[in-house]
Short mmCIF file of C-alpha atoms and ligand atoms in Angstrom, two decimals:
data_model
loop_
_atom_site.label_atom_id
_atom_site.label_comp_id
_atom_site.label_asym_id
_atom_site.label_seq_id
_atom_site.Cartn_x
_atom_site.Cartn_y
_atom_site.Cartn_z
CA UNK A 1 109.35 99.71 60.23
CA UNK A 2 111.37 102.81 59.61
CA UNK A 3 109.52 105.47 57.18
CA UNK A 4 111.85 106.81 54.42
CA UNK A 5 114.94 105.04 52.48
CA UNK A 6 117.53 105.47 55.36
CA UNK A 7 121.35 106.01 54.09
CA UNK A 8 122.00 102.31 55.64
CA UNK A 9 119.17 101.21 53.32
CA UNK A 10 120.35 103.13 50.18
CA UNK A 11 123.91 101.07 50.43
CA UNK A 12 122.27 97.53 51.27
CA UNK A 13 122.33 94.84 48.68
CA UNK A 14 118.93 93.38 47.69
CA UNK A 15 119.40 90.24 50.33
CA UNK A 16 119.86 92.44 53.39
CA UNK A 17 117.06 94.39 52.10
CA UNK A 18 115.25 91.26 52.13
CA UNK A 19 116.26 90.51 55.27
CA UNK A 20 115.06 93.54 57.04
CA UNK A 21 111.66 93.29 55.26
CA UNK A 22 111.37 89.46 56.42
CA UNK A 23 112.42 90.17 59.87
CA UNK A 24 109.77 93.35 60.09
CA UNK A 25 106.88 91.05 58.85
CA UNK A 26 108.01 88.31 61.22
CA UNK A 27 108.04 90.81 64.24
CA UNK A 28 104.34 91.88 63.24
CA UNK A 29 105.83 95.51 62.37
CA UNK A 30 103.95 97.54 59.71
CA UNK A 31 105.40 98.00 56.20
CA UNK A 32 105.13 101.75 55.25
CA UNK A 33 105.07 103.29 51.80
CA UNK A 34 108.73 104.38 51.62
CA UNK A 35 109.95 101.05 53.17
CA UNK A 36 111.86 98.61 50.86
CA UNK A 37 109.69 95.59 49.76
CA UNK A 38 109.70 92.84 47.25
CA UNK A 39 108.49 93.43 43.78
CA UNK A 40 106.05 90.50 44.34
CA UNK A 41 104.66 91.85 47.62
CA UNK A 42 104.08 95.45 46.21
CA UNK A 43 102.33 93.55 42.96
CA UNK A 44 100.01 91.37 45.29
CA UNK A 45 98.97 94.14 47.42
CA UNK A 46 98.11 96.54 44.41
CA UNK A 47 96.22 93.48 43.01
CA UNK A 48 94.10 93.17 46.10
CA UNK A 49 93.64 96.41 47.07
CA UNK A 50 92.62 97.05 43.64
CA UNK A 51 89.99 94.48 43.47
CA UNK A 52 88.65 95.56 46.89
CA UNK A 53 88.57 99.45 45.54
CA UNK A 54 86.53 98.27 42.48
CA UNK A 55 84.13 96.10 44.44
CA UNK A 56 83.30 98.95 46.83
CA UNK A 57 82.45 101.24 43.74
CA UNK A 58 80.90 98.53 41.75
CA UNK A 59 78.88 97.40 44.76
CA UNK A 60 76.96 100.79 44.56
CA UNK A 61 74.92 99.81 41.76
CA UNK A 62 72.92 97.15 43.01
CA UNK A 63 71.70 98.80 45.93
CA UNK A 64 71.35 102.24 44.36
CA UNK A 65 68.93 100.43 42.15
CA UNK A 66 66.31 100.72 44.99
CA UNK A 67 66.79 104.20 46.46
CA UNK A 68 64.00 105.83 44.42
CA UNK A 69 61.66 102.82 45.56
CA UNK A 70 62.53 102.60 49.33
CA UNK A 71 59.44 101.86 51.27
CA UNK A 72 59.92 104.85 53.53
CA UNK A 73 61.72 107.85 53.81
CA UNK A 74 63.73 106.44 56.90
CA UNK A 75 64.76 103.35 54.56
CA UNK A 76 65.70 105.92 51.69
CA UNK A 77 67.94 108.04 54.05
CA UNK A 78 69.82 104.76 55.44
CA UNK A 79 70.08 103.49 51.92
CA UNK A 80 71.58 106.61 50.73
CA UNK A 81 74.08 106.64 53.40
CA UNK A 82 75.08 103.28 53.22
CA UNK A 83 75.97 103.57 49.21
CA UNK A 84 77.79 106.71 49.73
CA UNK A 85 79.88 105.09 52.29
CA UNK A 86 80.53 102.49 49.60
CA UNK A 87 82.05 105.32 47.52
CA UNK A 88 83.83 106.69 50.52
CA UNK A 89 85.42 103.10 51.10
CA UNK A 90 86.62 103.16 47.14
CA UNK A 91 88.37 106.13 47.60
CA UNK A 92 90.19 105.32 50.81
CA UNK A 93 91.39 102.29 48.93
CA UNK A 94 92.01 103.90 45.65
CA UNK A 95 94.28 106.05 47.88
CA UNK A 96 95.90 102.97 49.78
CA UNK A 97 96.94 101.66 46.30
CA UNK A 98 98.45 105.14 44.98
CA UNK A 99 100.97 104.70 48.02
CA UNK A 100 102.28 101.82 46.19
CA UNK A 101 102.69 103.84 42.99
CA UNK A 102 99.96 102.91 40.88
CA UNK A 103 97.69 105.82 40.18
CA UNK A 104 93.74 105.79 40.66
CA UNK A 105 93.20 106.67 36.63
CA UNK A 106 95.51 103.39 36.01
CA UNK A 107 93.18 101.24 38.11
CA UNK A 108 90.04 102.43 36.91
CA UNK A 109 91.04 102.14 33.03
CA UNK A 110 91.98 98.55 34.11
CA UNK A 111 88.72 98.11 35.79
CA UNK A 112 86.91 99.68 32.92
CA UNK A 113 88.90 97.65 30.08
CA UNK A 114 87.98 94.40 32.07
CA UNK A 115 91.70 93.79 33.19
CA UNK A 116 90.98 93.88 36.75
CA UNK A 117 88.24 92.08 38.84
CA UNK A 118 85.89 93.16 41.42
CA UNK A 119 83.85 90.74 43.59
CA UNK A 120 81.46 88.35 41.83
CA UNK A 121 79.03 88.88 43.97
CA UNK A 122 77.86 92.25 42.62
CA UNK A 123 76.89 90.67 39.20
CA UNK A 124 73.94 89.32 40.57
CA UNK A 125 70.47 91.29 40.24
CA UNK A 126 68.53 92.94 43.04
CA UNK A 127 65.03 92.00 41.79
CA UNK A 128 62.90 93.00 45.18
CA UNK A 129 63.50 95.42 48.06
CA UNK A 130 64.03 92.38 50.16
CA UNK A 131 67.46 92.17 48.26
CA UNK A 132 68.86 95.19 49.97
CA UNK A 133 68.34 93.36 53.47
CA UNK A 134 69.64 90.16 52.37
CA UNK A 135 72.92 92.00 50.97
CA UNK A 136 73.37 94.22 54.06
CA UNK A 137 72.82 91.23 56.24
CA UNK A 138 74.92 88.36 53.98
CA UNK A 139 77.04 90.40 51.51
CA UNK A 140 78.08 92.92 54.28
CA UNK A 141 78.48 90.44 56.60
CA UNK A 142 80.51 88.39 54.84
CA UNK A 143 82.78 91.44 53.99
CA UNK A 144 83.13 92.09 57.46
CA UNK A 145 84.43 88.72 58.41
CA UNK A 146 86.86 88.97 55.33
CA UNK A 147 87.97 92.52 56.42
CA UNK A 148 88.35 92.63 60.04
CA UNK A 149 91.51 90.42 60.15
CA UNK A 150 92.92 93.03 57.25
CA UNK A 151 92.98 95.82 59.95
CA UNK A 152 96.05 93.70 60.92
CA UNK A 153 97.70 93.23 57.43
CA UNK A 154 101.32 93.86 57.31
CA UNK A 155 101.10 96.69 54.76
CA UNK A 156 100.11 99.85 57.02
CA UNK A 157 97.87 102.15 54.62
CA UNK A 158 95.64 99.12 53.77
CA UNK A 159 95.64 98.31 57.73
CA UNK A 160 94.44 101.48 58.53
CA UNK A 161 92.13 102.20 55.79
CA UNK A 162 90.20 98.69 56.79
CA UNK A 163 89.64 100.27 60.53
CA UNK A 164 87.35 102.85 59.50
CA UNK A 165 86.00 100.57 56.70
CA UNK A 166 84.90 97.87 59.43
CA UNK A 167 83.08 100.38 61.60
CA UNK A 168 81.11 101.30 58.54
CA UNK A 169 80.47 97.75 57.30
CA UNK A 170 79.16 96.98 60.66
CA UNK A 171 76.15 99.74 60.47
CA UNK A 172 75.63 98.16 56.83
CA UNK A 173 75.12 94.74 58.34
CA UNK A 174 72.96 96.16 61.13
CA UNK A 175 70.66 97.77 58.74
CA UNK A 176 70.33 94.85 56.66
CA UNK A 177 69.72 92.88 59.51
CA UNK A 178 66.86 95.04 61.00
CA UNK A 179 64.98 95.38 57.38
CA UNK A 180 64.85 91.85 56.91
CA UNK A 181 63.57 91.10 60.56
CA UNK A 182 60.75 93.99 59.70
CA UNK A 183 59.86 91.81 56.28
CA UNK A 184 60.16 88.35 58.31
CA UNK A 185 57.60 89.68 60.77
CA UNK A 186 55.74 91.56 58.20
CA UNK A 187 52.49 90.13 56.05
CA UNK A 188 53.16 86.64 54.79
CA UNK A 189 54.18 88.16 51.39
CA UNK A 190 56.89 90.23 53.00
CA UNK A 191 58.21 87.00 54.77
CA UNK A 192 58.02 85.31 51.42
CA UNK A 193 59.98 87.96 49.79
CA UNK A 194 62.51 88.06 52.52
CA UNK A 195 62.70 84.29 52.18
CA UNK A 196 63.05 84.36 48.29
CA UNK A 197 65.88 87.35 48.94
CA UNK A 198 67.95 84.97 51.25
CA UNK A 199 67.35 81.91 48.88
CA UNK A 200 69.29 83.71 46.18
CA UNK A 201 72.06 85.56 48.23
CA UNK A 202 73.05 82.77 50.57
CA UNK A 203 75.37 80.74 48.41
CA UNK A 204 76.92 83.65 46.04
CA UNK A 205 77.74 84.94 49.54
CA UNK A 206 79.68 81.98 50.73
CA UNK A 207 81.59 82.27 47.31
CA UNK A 208 82.76 85.80 48.43
CA UNK A 209 85.35 84.04 50.45
CA UNK A 210 86.92 82.70 47.24
CA UNK A 211 87.91 79.52 46.22
CA UNK A 212 88.79 76.61 48.40
CA UNK A 213 92.19 76.59 49.88
CA UNK A 214 93.55 73.87 48.08
CA UNK A 215 92.77 75.72 44.87
CA UNK A 216 93.18 79.26 45.82
CA UNK A 217 96.63 80.32 44.08
CA UNK A 218 97.64 83.43 46.28
CA UNK A 219 96.82 82.47 49.79
CA UNK A 220 99.75 80.79 50.88
CA UNK A 221 102.28 83.27 49.91
CA UNK A 222 99.54 86.11 51.00
CA UNK A 223 99.51 84.33 54.56
CA UNK A 224 103.34 84.30 54.90
CA UNK A 225 103.60 87.87 54.12
CA UNK A 226 101.01 88.50 56.68
CA UNK A 227 98.61 90.45 54.17
CA UNK A 228 96.04 87.74 54.84
CA UNK A 229 95.56 86.27 58.35
CA UNK A 230 93.32 83.28 57.81
CA UNK A 231 92.54 81.09 55.00
CA UNK A 232 89.27 81.24 52.79
CA UNK A 233 87.99 78.02 54.15
CA UNK A 234 88.59 79.17 57.66
CA UNK A 235 86.80 82.77 57.21
CA UNK A 236 83.74 80.89 55.40
CA UNK A 237 83.44 78.47 58.28
CA UNK A 238 83.44 81.62 60.63
CA UNK A 239 80.83 83.24 58.67
CA UNK A 240 78.45 80.39 58.36
CA UNK A 241 78.89 79.96 62.21
CA UNK A 242 77.90 83.56 62.80
CA UNK A 243 74.91 83.62 59.97
CA UNK A 244 73.01 80.14 60.84
CA UNK A 245 71.99 81.29 64.20
CA UNK A 246 70.95 84.97 62.78
CA UNK A 247 68.76 83.04 60.25
CA UNK A 248 67.22 81.38 63.11
CA UNK A 249 66.68 84.49 65.29
CA UNK A 250 65.32 86.22 61.63
CA UNK A 251 62.74 83.39 61.30
CA UNK A 252 64.05 82.68 57.76
CA UNK A 253 65.70 79.36 56.58
CA UNK A 254 69.06 78.93 54.87
CA UNK A 255 68.43 77.31 51.46
CA UNK A 256 71.16 74.40 52.54
CA UNK A 257 69.43 71.00 53.40
CA UNK A 258 73.22 69.90 54.76
CA UNK A 259 73.30 72.74 57.01
CA UNK A 260 73.44 71.59 60.72
CA UNK A 261 75.41 72.03 64.24
CA UNK A 262 78.22 69.54 64.28
CA UNK A 263 79.06 69.25 68.15
CA UNK A 264 82.16 67.36 67.51
CA UNK A 265 83.95 70.12 65.41
CA UNK A 266 81.98 72.91 67.29
CA UNK A 267 80.82 74.25 63.83
CA UNK A 268 78.00 74.11 61.57
CA UNK A 269 78.76 71.59 58.96
CA UNK A 270 77.40 72.47 55.27
CA UNK A 271 76.57 71.57 52.00
CA UNK A 272 78.66 71.90 48.65
CA UNK A 273 79.25 74.91 47.00
CA UNK A 274 78.54 75.21 43.42
CA UNK A 275 82.11 76.32 41.88
CA UNK A 276 81.14 76.10 38.53
CA UNK A 277 78.76 78.88 39.14
CA UNK A 278 81.49 80.86 40.59
CA UNK A 279 84.01 80.46 37.97
CA UNK A 280 81.48 81.34 35.09
CA UNK A 281 80.38 84.71 37.09
CA UNK A 282 83.93 85.23 37.27
CA UNK A 283 85.14 84.62 33.73
CA UNK A 284 82.22 87.31 33.04
CA UNK A 285 79.05 85.21 32.32
CA UNK A 286 77.19 86.05 35.47
CA UNK A 287 73.66 87.59 35.06
CA UNK A 288 74.56 91.35 35.48
CA UNK A 289 78.83 91.66 34.33
CA UNK A 290 77.93 93.47 31.07
CA UNK A 291 75.34 95.86 32.76
CA UNK A 292 77.69 96.62 35.73
CA UNK A 293 80.90 97.65 33.67
CA UNK A 294 78.91 99.30 31.06
CA UNK A 295 77.48 101.69 33.59
CA UNK A 296 80.73 102.07 35.45
CA UNK A 297 82.18 103.05 32.04
CA UNK A 298 79.38 105.48 31.53
CA UNK A 299 79.36 107.05 35.09
CA UNK A 300 83.22 107.46 34.57
CA UNK A 301 82.51 109.41 31.23
CA UNK A 302 79.67 111.44 32.75
CA UNK A 303 82.32 112.67 35.40
CA UNK A 304 84.92 113.79 33.16
CA UNK A 305 83.61 117.45 33.70
CA UNK A 306 84.22 117.34 37.25
CA UNK A 307 87.52 116.04 36.99
CA UNK A 308 88.43 118.52 34.64
CA UNK A 309 87.14 121.28 36.48
CA UNK A 310 88.84 120.21 39.74
CA UNK A 311 92.15 120.02 37.88
CA UNK A 312 91.53 123.55 36.36
CA UNK A 313 90.62 124.84 39.71
CA UNK A 314 93.93 123.20 41.39
CA UNK A 315 96.00 124.57 38.46
CA UNK A 316 94.48 128.18 38.79
CA UNK A 317 95.32 127.96 42.62
CA UNK A 318 98.73 126.75 41.94
CA UNK A 319 98.53 123.57 43.55
CA UNK A 320 99.93 120.38 42.60
CA UNK A 321 97.80 118.54 40.09
CA UNK A 322 97.19 114.96 40.69
FE1 FE2 B 401 82.27 98.85 51.65
FE1 FE2 B 402 79.28 97.79 52.90
#
């Protein structure tokens, strides 16, 4: 779409502007920061991008928990790179939200005050080293399934941020799979540890796609605006279809007695999800909600001197301060 508010746009009334916007979305054109957009479209994007950015940085915590105890130097180096990638993903996404006129400070304040959410998956604990493998395989795998279609999202800055994020998520998924494979093929104790991690992470991973379509309040509008390209249930099915044969290759079992290939549908059938657990975790009653938020607030406070020093440095050099 056009960049910058043109003279023609400046004289258009609201319905004419909306018609230009609708036509651009219908033609699969990208909406750019200076284009006119409906207030609700902007608000939806800010909410979604903020939640996504928060998930990236909160998601650093459960895995960072294992950096000092990684079983080898190689595993430690890989895990450090992955956790740093997640910080980078947070930065790209906060920057994308800034193009919509919302500052990073404002979004972080909302996260710290508990007024904006992050993915419920990060409120579960990482009890053993195998959890790092299970998170990479299942959690990053579910994230990729969700995020690849976002590379075609109608809002330009978000779509472009997702291209690089998805490439890095693929590396995360592979490292998790490879770590689990090593454990699964290791000693009986290691195999049992891998199985236990998969047993605990499978269902929360399926919940990452959000509530079923008929209970998802924002889905229909987001799809009409081409922010979302597929429904929650459609993406969840796609993920199950990919993960089920991978579990077999790993020599691990997914904890669902109802999971089986359905020849007629051409998809795997799977059991009912415990949505009560999902809503409880979302409400703040998951095993680690409090710990994650208090650690995040502490990290923000501990970093205050860095922000002050950066602002002072920028001021000294006559650069615009953020
Ligand atoms: Fe990420
Ligand atoms: Fe990741």
